[in-house]
JSON list of C-alpha atoms in Angstrom, two decimals:
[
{"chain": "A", "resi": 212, "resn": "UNK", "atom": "CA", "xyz": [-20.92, 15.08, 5.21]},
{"chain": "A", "resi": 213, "resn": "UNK", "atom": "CA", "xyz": [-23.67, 12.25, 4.70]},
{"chain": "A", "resi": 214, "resn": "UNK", "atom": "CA", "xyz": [-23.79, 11.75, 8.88]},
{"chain": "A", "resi": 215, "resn": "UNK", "atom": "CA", "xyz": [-23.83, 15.40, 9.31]},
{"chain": "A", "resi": 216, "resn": "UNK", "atom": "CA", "xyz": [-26.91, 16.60, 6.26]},
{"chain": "A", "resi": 217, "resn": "UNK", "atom": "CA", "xyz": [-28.77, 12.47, 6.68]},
{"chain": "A", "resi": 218, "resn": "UNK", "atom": "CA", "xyz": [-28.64, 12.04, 2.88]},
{"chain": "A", "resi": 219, "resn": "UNK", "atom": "CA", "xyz": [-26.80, 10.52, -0.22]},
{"chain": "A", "resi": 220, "resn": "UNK", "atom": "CA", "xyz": [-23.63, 13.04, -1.21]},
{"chain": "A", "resi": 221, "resn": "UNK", "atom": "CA", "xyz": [-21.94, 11.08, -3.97]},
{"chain": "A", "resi": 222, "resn": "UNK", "atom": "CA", "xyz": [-22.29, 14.03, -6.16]},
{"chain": "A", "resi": 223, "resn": "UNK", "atom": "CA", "xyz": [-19.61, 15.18, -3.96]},
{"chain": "A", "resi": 224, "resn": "UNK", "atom": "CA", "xyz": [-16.68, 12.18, -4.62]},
{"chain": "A", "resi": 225, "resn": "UNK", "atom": "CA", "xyz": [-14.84, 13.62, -7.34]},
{"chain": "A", "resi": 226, "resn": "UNK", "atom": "CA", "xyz": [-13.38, 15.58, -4.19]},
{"chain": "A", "resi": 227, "resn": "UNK", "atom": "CA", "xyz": [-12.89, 12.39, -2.05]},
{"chain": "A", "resi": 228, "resn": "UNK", "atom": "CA", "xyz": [-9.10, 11.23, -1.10]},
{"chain": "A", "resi": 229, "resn": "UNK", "atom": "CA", "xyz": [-7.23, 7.95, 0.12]},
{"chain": "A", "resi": 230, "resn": "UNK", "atom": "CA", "xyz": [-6.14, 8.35, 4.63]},
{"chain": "A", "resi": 231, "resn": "UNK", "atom": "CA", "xyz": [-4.07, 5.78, 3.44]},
{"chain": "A", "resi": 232, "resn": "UNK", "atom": "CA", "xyz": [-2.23, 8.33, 1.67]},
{"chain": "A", "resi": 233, "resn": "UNK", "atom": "CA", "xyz": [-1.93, 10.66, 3.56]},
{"chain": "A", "resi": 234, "resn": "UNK", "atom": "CA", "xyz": [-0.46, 8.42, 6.56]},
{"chain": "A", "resi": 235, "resn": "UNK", "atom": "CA", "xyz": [2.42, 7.25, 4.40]},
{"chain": "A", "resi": 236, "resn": "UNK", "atom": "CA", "xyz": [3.09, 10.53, 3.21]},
{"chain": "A", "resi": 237, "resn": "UNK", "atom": "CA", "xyz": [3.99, 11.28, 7.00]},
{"chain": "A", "resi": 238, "resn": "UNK", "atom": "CA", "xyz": [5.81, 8.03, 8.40]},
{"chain": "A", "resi": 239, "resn": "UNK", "atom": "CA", "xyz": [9.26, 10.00, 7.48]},
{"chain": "A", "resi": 240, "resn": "UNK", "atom": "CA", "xyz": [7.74, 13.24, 9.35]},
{"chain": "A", "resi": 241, "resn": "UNK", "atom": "CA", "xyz": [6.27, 11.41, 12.33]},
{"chain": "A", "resi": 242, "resn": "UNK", "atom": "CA", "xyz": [9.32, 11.27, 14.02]},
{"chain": "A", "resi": 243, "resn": "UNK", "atom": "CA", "xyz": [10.23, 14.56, 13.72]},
{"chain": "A", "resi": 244, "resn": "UNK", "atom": "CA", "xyz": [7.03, 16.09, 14.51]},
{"chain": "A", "resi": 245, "resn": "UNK", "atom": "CA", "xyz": [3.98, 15.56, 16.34]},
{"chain": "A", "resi": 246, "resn": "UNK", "atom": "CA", "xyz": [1.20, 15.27, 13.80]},
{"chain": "A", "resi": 247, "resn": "UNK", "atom": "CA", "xyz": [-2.61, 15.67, 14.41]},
{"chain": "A", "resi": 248, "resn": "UNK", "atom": "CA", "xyz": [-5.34, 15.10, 12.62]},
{"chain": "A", "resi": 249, "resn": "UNK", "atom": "CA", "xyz": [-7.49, 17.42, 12.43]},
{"chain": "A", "resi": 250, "resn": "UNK", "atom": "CA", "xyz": [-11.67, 17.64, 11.87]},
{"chain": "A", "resi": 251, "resn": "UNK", "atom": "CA", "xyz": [-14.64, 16.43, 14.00]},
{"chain": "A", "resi": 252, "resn": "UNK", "atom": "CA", "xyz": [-16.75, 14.16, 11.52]},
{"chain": "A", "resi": 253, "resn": "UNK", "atom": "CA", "xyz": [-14.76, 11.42, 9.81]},
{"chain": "A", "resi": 254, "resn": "UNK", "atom": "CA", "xyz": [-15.39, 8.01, 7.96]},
{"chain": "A", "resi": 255, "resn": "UNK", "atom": "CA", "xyz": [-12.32, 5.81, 9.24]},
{"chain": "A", "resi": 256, "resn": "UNK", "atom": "CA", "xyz": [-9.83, 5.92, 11.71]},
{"chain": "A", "resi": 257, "resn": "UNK", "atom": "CA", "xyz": [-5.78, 6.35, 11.86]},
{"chain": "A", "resi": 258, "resn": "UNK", "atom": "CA", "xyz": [-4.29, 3.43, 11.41]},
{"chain": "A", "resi": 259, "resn": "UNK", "atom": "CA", "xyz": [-0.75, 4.36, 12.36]},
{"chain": "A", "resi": 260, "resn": "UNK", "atom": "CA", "xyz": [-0.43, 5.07, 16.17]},
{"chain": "A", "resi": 261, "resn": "UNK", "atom": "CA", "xyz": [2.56, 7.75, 15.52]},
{"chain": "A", "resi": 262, "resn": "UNK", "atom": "CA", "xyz": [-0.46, 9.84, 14.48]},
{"chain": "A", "resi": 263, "resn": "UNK", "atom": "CA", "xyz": [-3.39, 11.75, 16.93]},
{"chain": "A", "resi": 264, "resn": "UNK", "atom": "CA", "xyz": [-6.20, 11.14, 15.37]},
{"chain": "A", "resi": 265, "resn": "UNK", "atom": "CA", "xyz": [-8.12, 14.08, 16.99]},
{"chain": "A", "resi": 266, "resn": "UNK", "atom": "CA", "xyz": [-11.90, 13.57, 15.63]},
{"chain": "A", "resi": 267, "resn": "UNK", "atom": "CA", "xyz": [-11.88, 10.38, 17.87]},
{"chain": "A", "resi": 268, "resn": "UNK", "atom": "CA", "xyz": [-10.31, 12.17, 21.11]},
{"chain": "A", "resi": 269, "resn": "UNK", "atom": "CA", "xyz": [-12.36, 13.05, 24.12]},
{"chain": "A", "resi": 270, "resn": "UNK", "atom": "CA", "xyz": [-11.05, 16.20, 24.12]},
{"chain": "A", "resi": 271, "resn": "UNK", "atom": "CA", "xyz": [-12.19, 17.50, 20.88]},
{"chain": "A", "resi": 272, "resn": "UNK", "atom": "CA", "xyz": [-14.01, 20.48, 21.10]},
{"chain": "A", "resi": 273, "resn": "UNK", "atom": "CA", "xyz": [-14.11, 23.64, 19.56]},
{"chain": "A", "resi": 274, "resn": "UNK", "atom": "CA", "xyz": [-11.62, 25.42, 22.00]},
{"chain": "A", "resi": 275, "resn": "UNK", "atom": "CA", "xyz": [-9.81, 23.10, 21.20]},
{"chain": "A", "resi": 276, "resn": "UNK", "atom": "CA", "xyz": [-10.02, 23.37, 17.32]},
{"chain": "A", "resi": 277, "resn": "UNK", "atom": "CA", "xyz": [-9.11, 27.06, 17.68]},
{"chain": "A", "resi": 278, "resn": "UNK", "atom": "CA", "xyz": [-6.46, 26.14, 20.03]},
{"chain": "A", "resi": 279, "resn": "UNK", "atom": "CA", "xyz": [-4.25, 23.82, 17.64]},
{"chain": "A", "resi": 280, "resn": "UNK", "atom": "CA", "xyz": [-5.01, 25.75, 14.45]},
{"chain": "A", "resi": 281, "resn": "UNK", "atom": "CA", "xyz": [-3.43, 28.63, 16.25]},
{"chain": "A", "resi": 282, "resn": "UNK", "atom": "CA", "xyz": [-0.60, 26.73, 17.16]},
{"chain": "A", "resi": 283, "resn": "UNK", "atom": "CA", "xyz": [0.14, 24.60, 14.51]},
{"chain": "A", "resi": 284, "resn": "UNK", "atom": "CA", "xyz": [3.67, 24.52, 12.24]},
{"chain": "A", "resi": 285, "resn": "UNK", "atom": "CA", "xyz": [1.76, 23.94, 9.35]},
{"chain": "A", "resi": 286, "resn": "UNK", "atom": "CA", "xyz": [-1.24, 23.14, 8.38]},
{"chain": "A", "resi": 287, "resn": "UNK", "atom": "CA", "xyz": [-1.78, 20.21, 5.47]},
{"chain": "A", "resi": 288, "resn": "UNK", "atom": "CA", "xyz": [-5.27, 19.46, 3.19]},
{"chain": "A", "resi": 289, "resn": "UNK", "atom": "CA", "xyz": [-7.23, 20.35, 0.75]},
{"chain": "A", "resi": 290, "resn": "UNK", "atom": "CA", "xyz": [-9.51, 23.46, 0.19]},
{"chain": "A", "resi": 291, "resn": "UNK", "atom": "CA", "xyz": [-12.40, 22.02, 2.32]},
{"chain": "A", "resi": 292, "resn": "UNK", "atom": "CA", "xyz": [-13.06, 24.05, 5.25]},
{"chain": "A", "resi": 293, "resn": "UNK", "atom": "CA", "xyz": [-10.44, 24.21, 8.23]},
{"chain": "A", "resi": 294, "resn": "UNK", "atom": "CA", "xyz": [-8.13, 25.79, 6.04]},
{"chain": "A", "resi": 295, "resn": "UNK", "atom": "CA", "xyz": [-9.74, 29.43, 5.73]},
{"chain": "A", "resi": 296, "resn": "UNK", "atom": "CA", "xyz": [-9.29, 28.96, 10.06]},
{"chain": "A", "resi": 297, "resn": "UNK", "atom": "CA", "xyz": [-5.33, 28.22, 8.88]},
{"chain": "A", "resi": 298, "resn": "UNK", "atom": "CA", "xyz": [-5.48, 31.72, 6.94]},
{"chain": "A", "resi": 299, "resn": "UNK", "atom": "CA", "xyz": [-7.00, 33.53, 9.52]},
{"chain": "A", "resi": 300, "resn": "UNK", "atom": "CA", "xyz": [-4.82, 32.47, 11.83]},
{"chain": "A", "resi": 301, "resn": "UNK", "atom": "CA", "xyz": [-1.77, 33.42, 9.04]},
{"chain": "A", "resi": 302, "resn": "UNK", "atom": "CA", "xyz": [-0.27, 29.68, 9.38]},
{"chain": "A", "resi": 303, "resn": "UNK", "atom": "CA", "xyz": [1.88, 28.06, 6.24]},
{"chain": "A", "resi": 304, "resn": "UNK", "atom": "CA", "xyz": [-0.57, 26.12, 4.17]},
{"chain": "A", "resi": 305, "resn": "UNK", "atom": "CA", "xyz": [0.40, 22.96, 2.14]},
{"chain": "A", "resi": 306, "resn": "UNK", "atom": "CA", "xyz": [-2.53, 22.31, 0.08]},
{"chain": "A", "resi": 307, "resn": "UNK", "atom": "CA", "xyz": [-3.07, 18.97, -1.54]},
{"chain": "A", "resi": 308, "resn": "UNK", "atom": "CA", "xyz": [-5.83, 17.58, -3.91]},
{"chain": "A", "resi": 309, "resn": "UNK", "atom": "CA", "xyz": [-6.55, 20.57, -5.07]},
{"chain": "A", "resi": 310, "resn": "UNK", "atom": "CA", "xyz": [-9.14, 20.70, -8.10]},
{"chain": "A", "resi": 311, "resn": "UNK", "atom": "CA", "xyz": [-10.23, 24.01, -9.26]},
{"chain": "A", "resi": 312, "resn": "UNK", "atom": "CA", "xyz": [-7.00, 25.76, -10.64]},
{"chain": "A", "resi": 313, "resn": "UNK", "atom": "CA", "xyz": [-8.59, 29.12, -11.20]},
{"chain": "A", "resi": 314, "resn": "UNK", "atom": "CA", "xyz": [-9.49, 29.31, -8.32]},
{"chain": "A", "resi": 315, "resn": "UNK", "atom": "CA", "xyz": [-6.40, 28.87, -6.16]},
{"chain": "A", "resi": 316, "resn": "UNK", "atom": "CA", "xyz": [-5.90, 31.04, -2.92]},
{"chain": "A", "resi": 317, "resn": "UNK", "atom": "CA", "xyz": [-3.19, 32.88, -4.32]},
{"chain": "A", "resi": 318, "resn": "UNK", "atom": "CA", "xyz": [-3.49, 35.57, -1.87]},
{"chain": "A", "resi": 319, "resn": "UNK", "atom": "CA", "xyz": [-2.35, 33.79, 1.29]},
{"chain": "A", "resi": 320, "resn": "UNK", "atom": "CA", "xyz": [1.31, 32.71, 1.63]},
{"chain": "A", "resi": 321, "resn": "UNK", "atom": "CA", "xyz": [3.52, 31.22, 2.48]},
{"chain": "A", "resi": 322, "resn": "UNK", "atom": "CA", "xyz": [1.42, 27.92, 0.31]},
{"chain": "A", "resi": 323, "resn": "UNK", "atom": "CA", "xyz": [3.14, 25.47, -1.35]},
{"chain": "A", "resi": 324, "resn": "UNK", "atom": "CA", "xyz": [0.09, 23.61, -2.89]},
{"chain": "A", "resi": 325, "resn": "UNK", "atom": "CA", "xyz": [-0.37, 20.15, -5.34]},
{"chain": "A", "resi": 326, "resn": "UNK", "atom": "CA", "xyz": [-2.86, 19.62, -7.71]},
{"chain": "A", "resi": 327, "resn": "UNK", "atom": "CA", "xyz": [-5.08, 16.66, -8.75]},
{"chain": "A", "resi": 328, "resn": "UNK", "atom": "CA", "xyz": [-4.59, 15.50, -12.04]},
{"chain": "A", "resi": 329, "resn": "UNK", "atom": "CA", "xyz": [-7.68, 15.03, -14.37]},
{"chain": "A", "resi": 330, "resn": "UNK", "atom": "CA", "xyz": [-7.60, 12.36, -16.99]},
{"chain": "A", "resi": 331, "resn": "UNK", "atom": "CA", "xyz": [-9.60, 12.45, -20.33]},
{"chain": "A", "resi": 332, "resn": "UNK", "atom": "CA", "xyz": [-10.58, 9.00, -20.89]},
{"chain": "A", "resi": 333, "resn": "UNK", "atom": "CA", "xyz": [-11.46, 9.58, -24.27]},
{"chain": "A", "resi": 334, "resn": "UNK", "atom": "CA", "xyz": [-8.53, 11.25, -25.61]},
{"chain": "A", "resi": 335, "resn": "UNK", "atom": "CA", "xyz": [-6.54, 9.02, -23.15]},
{"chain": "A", "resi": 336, "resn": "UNK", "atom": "CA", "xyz": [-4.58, 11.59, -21.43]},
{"chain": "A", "resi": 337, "resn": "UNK", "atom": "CA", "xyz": [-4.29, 14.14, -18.89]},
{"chain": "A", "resi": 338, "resn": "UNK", "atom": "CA", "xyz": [-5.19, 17.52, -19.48]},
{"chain": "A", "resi": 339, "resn": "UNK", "atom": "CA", "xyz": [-2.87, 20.31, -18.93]},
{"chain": "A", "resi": 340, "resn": "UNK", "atom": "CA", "xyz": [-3.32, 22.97, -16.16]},
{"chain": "A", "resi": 341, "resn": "UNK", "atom": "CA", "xyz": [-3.10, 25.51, -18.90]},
{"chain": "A", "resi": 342, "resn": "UNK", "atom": "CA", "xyz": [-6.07, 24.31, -20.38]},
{"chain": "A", "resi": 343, "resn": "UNK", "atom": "CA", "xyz": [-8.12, 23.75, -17.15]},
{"chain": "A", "resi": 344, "resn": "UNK", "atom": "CA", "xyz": [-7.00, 27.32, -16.35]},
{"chain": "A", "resi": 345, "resn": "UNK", "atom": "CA", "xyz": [-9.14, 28.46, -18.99]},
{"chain": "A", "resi": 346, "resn": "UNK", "atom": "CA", "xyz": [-12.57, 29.45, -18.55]},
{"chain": "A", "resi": 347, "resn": "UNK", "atom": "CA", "xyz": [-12.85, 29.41, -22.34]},
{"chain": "A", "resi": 348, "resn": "UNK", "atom": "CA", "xyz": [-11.97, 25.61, -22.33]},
{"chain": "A", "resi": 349, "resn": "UNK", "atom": "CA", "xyz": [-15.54, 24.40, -22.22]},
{"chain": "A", "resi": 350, "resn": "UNK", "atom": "CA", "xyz": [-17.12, 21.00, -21.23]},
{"chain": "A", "resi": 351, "resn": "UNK", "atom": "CA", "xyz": [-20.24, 19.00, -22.49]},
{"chain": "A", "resi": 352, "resn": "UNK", "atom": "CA", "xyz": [-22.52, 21.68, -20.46]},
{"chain": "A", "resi": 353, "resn": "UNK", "atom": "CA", "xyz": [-21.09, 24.93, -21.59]},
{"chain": "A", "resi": 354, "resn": "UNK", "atom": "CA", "xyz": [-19.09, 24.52, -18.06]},
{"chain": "A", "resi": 355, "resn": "UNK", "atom": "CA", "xyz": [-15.63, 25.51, -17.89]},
{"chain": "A", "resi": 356, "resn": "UNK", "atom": "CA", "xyz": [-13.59, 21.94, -17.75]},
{"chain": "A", "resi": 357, "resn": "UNK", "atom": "CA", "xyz": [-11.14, 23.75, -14.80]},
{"chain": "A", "resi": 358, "resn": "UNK", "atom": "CA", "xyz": [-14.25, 24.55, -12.90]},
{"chain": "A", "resi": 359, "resn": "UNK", "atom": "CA", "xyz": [-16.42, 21.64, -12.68]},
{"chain": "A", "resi": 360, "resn": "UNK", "atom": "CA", "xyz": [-18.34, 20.93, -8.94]},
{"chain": "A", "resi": 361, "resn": "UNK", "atom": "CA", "xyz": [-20.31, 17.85, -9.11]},
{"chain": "A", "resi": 362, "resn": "UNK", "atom": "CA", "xyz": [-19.41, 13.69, -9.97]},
{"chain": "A", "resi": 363, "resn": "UNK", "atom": "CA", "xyz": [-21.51, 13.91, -12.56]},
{"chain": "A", "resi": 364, "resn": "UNK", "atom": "CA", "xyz": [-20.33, 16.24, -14.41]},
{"chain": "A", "resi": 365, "resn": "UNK", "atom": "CA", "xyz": [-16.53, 14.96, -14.22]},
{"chain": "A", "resi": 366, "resn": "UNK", "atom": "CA", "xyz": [-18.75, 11.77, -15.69]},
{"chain": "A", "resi": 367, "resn": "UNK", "atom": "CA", "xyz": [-20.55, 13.52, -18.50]},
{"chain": "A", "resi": 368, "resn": "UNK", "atom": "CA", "xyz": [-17.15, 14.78, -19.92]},
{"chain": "A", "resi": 369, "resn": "UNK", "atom": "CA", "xyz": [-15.28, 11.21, -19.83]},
{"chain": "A", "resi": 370, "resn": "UNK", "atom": "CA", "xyz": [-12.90, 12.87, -17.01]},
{"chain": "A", "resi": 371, "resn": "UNK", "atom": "CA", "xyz": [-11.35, 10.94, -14.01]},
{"chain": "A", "resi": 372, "resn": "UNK", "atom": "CA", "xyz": [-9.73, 12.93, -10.84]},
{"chain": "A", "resi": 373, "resn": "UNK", "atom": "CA", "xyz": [-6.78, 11.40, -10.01]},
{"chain": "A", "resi": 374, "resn": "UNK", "atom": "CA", "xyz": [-5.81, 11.97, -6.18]},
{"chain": "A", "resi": 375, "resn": "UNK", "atom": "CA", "xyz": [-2.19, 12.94, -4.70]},
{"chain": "A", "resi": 376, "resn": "UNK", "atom": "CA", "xyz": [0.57, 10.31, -4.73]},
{"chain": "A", "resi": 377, "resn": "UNK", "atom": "CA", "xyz": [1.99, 9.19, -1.23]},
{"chain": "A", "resi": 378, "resn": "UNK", "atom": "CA", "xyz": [5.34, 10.81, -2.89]},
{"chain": "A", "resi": 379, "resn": "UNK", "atom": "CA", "xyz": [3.65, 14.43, -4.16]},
{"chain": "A", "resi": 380, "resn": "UNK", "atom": "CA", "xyz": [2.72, 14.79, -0.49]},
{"chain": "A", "resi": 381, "resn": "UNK", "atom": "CA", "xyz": [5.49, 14.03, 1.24]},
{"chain": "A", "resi": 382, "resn": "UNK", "atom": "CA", "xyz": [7.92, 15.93, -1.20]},
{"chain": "A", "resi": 383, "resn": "UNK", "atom": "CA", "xyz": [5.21, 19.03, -0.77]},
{"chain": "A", "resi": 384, "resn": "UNK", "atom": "CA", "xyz": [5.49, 18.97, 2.68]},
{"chain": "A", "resi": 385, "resn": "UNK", "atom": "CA", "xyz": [9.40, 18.63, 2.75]},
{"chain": "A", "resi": 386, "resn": "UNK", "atom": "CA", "xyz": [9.56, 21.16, 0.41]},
{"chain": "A", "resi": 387, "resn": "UNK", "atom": "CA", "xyz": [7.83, 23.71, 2.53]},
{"chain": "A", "resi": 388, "resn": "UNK", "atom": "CA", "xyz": [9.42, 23.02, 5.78]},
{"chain": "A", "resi": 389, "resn": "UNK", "atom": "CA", "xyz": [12.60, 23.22, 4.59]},
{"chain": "A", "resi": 390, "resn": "UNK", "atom": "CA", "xyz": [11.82, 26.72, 3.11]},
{"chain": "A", "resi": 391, "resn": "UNK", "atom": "CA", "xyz": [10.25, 27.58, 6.52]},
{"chain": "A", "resi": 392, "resn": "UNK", "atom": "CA", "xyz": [13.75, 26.92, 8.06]},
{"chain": "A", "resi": 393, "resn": "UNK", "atom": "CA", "xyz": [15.72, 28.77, 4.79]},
{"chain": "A", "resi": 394, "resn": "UNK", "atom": "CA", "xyz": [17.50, 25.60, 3.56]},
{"chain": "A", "resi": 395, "resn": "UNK", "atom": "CA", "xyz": [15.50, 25.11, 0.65]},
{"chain": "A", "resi": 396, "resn": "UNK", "atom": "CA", "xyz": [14.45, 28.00, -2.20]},
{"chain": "A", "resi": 397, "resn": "UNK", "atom": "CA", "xyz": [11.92, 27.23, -4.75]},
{"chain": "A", "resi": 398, "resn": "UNK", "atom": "CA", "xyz": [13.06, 26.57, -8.22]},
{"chain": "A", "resi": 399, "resn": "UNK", "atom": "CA", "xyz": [11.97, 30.37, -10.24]},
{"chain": "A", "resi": 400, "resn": "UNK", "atom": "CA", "xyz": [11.86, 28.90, -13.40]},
{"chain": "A", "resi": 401, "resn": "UNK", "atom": "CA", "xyz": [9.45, 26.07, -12.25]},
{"chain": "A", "resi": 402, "resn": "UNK", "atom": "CA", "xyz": [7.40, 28.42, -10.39]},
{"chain": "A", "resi": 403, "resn": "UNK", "atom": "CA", "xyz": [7.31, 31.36, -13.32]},
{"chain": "A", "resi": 404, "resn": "UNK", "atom": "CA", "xyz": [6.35, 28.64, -15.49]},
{"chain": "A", "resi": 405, "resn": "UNK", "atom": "CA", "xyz": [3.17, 28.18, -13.25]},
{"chain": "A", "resi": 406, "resn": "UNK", "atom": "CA", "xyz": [2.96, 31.78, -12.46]},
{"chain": "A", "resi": 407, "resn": "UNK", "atom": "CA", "xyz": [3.00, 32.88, -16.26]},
{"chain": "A", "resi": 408, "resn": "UNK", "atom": "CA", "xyz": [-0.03, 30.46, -16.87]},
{"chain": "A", "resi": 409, "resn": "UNK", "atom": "CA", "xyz": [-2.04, 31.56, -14.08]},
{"chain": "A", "resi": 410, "resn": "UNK", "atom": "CA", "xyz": [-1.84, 34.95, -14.99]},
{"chain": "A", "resi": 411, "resn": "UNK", "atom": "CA", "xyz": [-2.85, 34.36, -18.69]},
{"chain": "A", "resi": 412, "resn": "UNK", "atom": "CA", "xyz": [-5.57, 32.97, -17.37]},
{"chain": "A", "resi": 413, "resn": "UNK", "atom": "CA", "xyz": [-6.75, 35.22, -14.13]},
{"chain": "A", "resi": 414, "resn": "UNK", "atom": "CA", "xyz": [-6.76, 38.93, -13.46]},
{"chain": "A", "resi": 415, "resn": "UNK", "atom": "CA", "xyz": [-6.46, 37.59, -9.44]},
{"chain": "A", "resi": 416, "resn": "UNK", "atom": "CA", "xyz": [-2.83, 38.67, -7.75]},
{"chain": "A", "resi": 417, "resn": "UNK", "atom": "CA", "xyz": [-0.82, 35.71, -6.79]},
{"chain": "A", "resi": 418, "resn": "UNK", "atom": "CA", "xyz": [2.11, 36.03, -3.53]},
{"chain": "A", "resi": 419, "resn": "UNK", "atom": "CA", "xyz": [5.82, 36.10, -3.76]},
{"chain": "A", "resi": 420, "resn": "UNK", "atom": "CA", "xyz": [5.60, 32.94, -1.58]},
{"chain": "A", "resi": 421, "resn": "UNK", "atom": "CA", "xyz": [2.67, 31.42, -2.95]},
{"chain": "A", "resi": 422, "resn": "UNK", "atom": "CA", "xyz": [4.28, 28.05, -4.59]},
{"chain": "A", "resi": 423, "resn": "UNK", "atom": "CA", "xyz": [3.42, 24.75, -6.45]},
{"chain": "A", "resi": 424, "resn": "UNK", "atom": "CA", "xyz": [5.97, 22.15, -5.17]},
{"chain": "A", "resi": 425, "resn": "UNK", "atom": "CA", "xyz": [8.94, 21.56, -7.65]},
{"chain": "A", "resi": 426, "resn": "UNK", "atom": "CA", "xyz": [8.55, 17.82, -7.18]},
{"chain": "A", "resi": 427, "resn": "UNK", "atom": "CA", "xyz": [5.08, 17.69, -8.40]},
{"chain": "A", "resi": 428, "resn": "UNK", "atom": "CA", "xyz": [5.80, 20.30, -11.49]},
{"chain": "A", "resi": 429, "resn": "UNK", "atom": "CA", "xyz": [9.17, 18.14, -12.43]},
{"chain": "A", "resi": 430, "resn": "UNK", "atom": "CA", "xyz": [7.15, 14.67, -11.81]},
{"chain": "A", "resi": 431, "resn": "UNK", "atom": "CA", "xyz": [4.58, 16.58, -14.12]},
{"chain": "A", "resi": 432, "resn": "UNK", "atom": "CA", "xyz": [6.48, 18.52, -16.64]},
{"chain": "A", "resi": 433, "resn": "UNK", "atom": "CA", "xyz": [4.01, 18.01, -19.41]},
{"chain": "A", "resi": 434, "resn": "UNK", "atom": "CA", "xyz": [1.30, 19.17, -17.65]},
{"chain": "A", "resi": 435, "resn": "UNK", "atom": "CA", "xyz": [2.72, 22.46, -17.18]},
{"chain": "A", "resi": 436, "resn": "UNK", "atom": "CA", "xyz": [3.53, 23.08, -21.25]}
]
């Protein structure tokens, strides 16, 4: 974003995420699949060669962009952009990172989706999604806690966001293609634990197929009291 707009966006990094990750999440897929990443302006480049890093490709374009969004399996990030082009396009989502629990694309399935974790250093402890699910749950600014949009307002309240495991992503992604395929079904009472608090918190519909993985809710029980 700071090569594309010329100027300082670190207002923005409470959103920012490890490639590193993400590239170990997928050395048990690589083999199965041919995996692309996807965007046009990025910091750092792949450093696992079982993985197409796209942005650096002479063939980038945006034919091209429409052309694998179309076609992909599924399509795996966070809420930043090339994922309403997955939607329109009707493609499984697996959404990782994501920050703003009320405001989760419940809508579009089939999603199985991961949250970041945010951790109150002053009480020393993460804060359940129940509570960042509701608006009423207010930070230092009158802000709701779940809904905060800027560094320095995660800094204000004493509140760290704390990126996706190389394990939550890979499990996430498992999870969905094996329900893809119909050898996996998510666990109900995991996902009507996560259903009921949504919908104590949101008047917004949420899909039959719309899912938080079962790894990350049973690596997380607590968080989902």
């Amino acid at each position: 974003k700071e090569k594309i707009h010329g100027k300082n966006l670190n207002y923005h990094s409470y959103r920012n995420e490890s490639l590193i990750n993400y590239e170990n999440a997928f050395s048990s897929l690589k083999k199965k699949y041919n995996i692309v990443r996807f965007g046009s302006v990025v910091s750092e480049k792949i450093k696992n060669d079982g993985i197409f890093d796209y942005p650096f490709s002479q063939d980038r374009n945006e034919i091209n962009d429409l052309w694998l969004m179309k076609n992909c399996y599924i399509y795996i990030g966070t809420g930043s952009g090339p994922d309403i082009l997955a939607m329109n396009y009707q493609k499984p989502i697996v959404y990782t990172n994501w920050l703003h629990p009320p405001n989760i694309f419940g809508f579009h399935s089939p999603v199985n989706l991961i949250f970041k974790k945010i951790f109150d250093k002053k009480k020393n402890e993460y804060i359940s999604y129940n509570k960042l699910m509701n608006k009423e749950n207010l930070g230092v600014s009158g802000k709701p806690i779940g809904l905060l949009s800027n560094t320095q307002e995660y800094e204000e309240n004493n509140l760290v966001c704390e990126e996706n495991s190389v394990d939550e992503i890979e499990n996430a992604i498992k999870e969905l293609d094996m329900f893809l395929k119909k050898k996996y079904v998510f666990n109900s009472n995991n996902q009507d634990h996560f259903k009921n608090i949504y919908r104590l918190n949101s008047n917004n519909p949420i899909a039959s197929n719309f899912y938080v993985s079962d790894y990350f809710i049973n690596k997380n029980k607590e968080l989902f009291e």
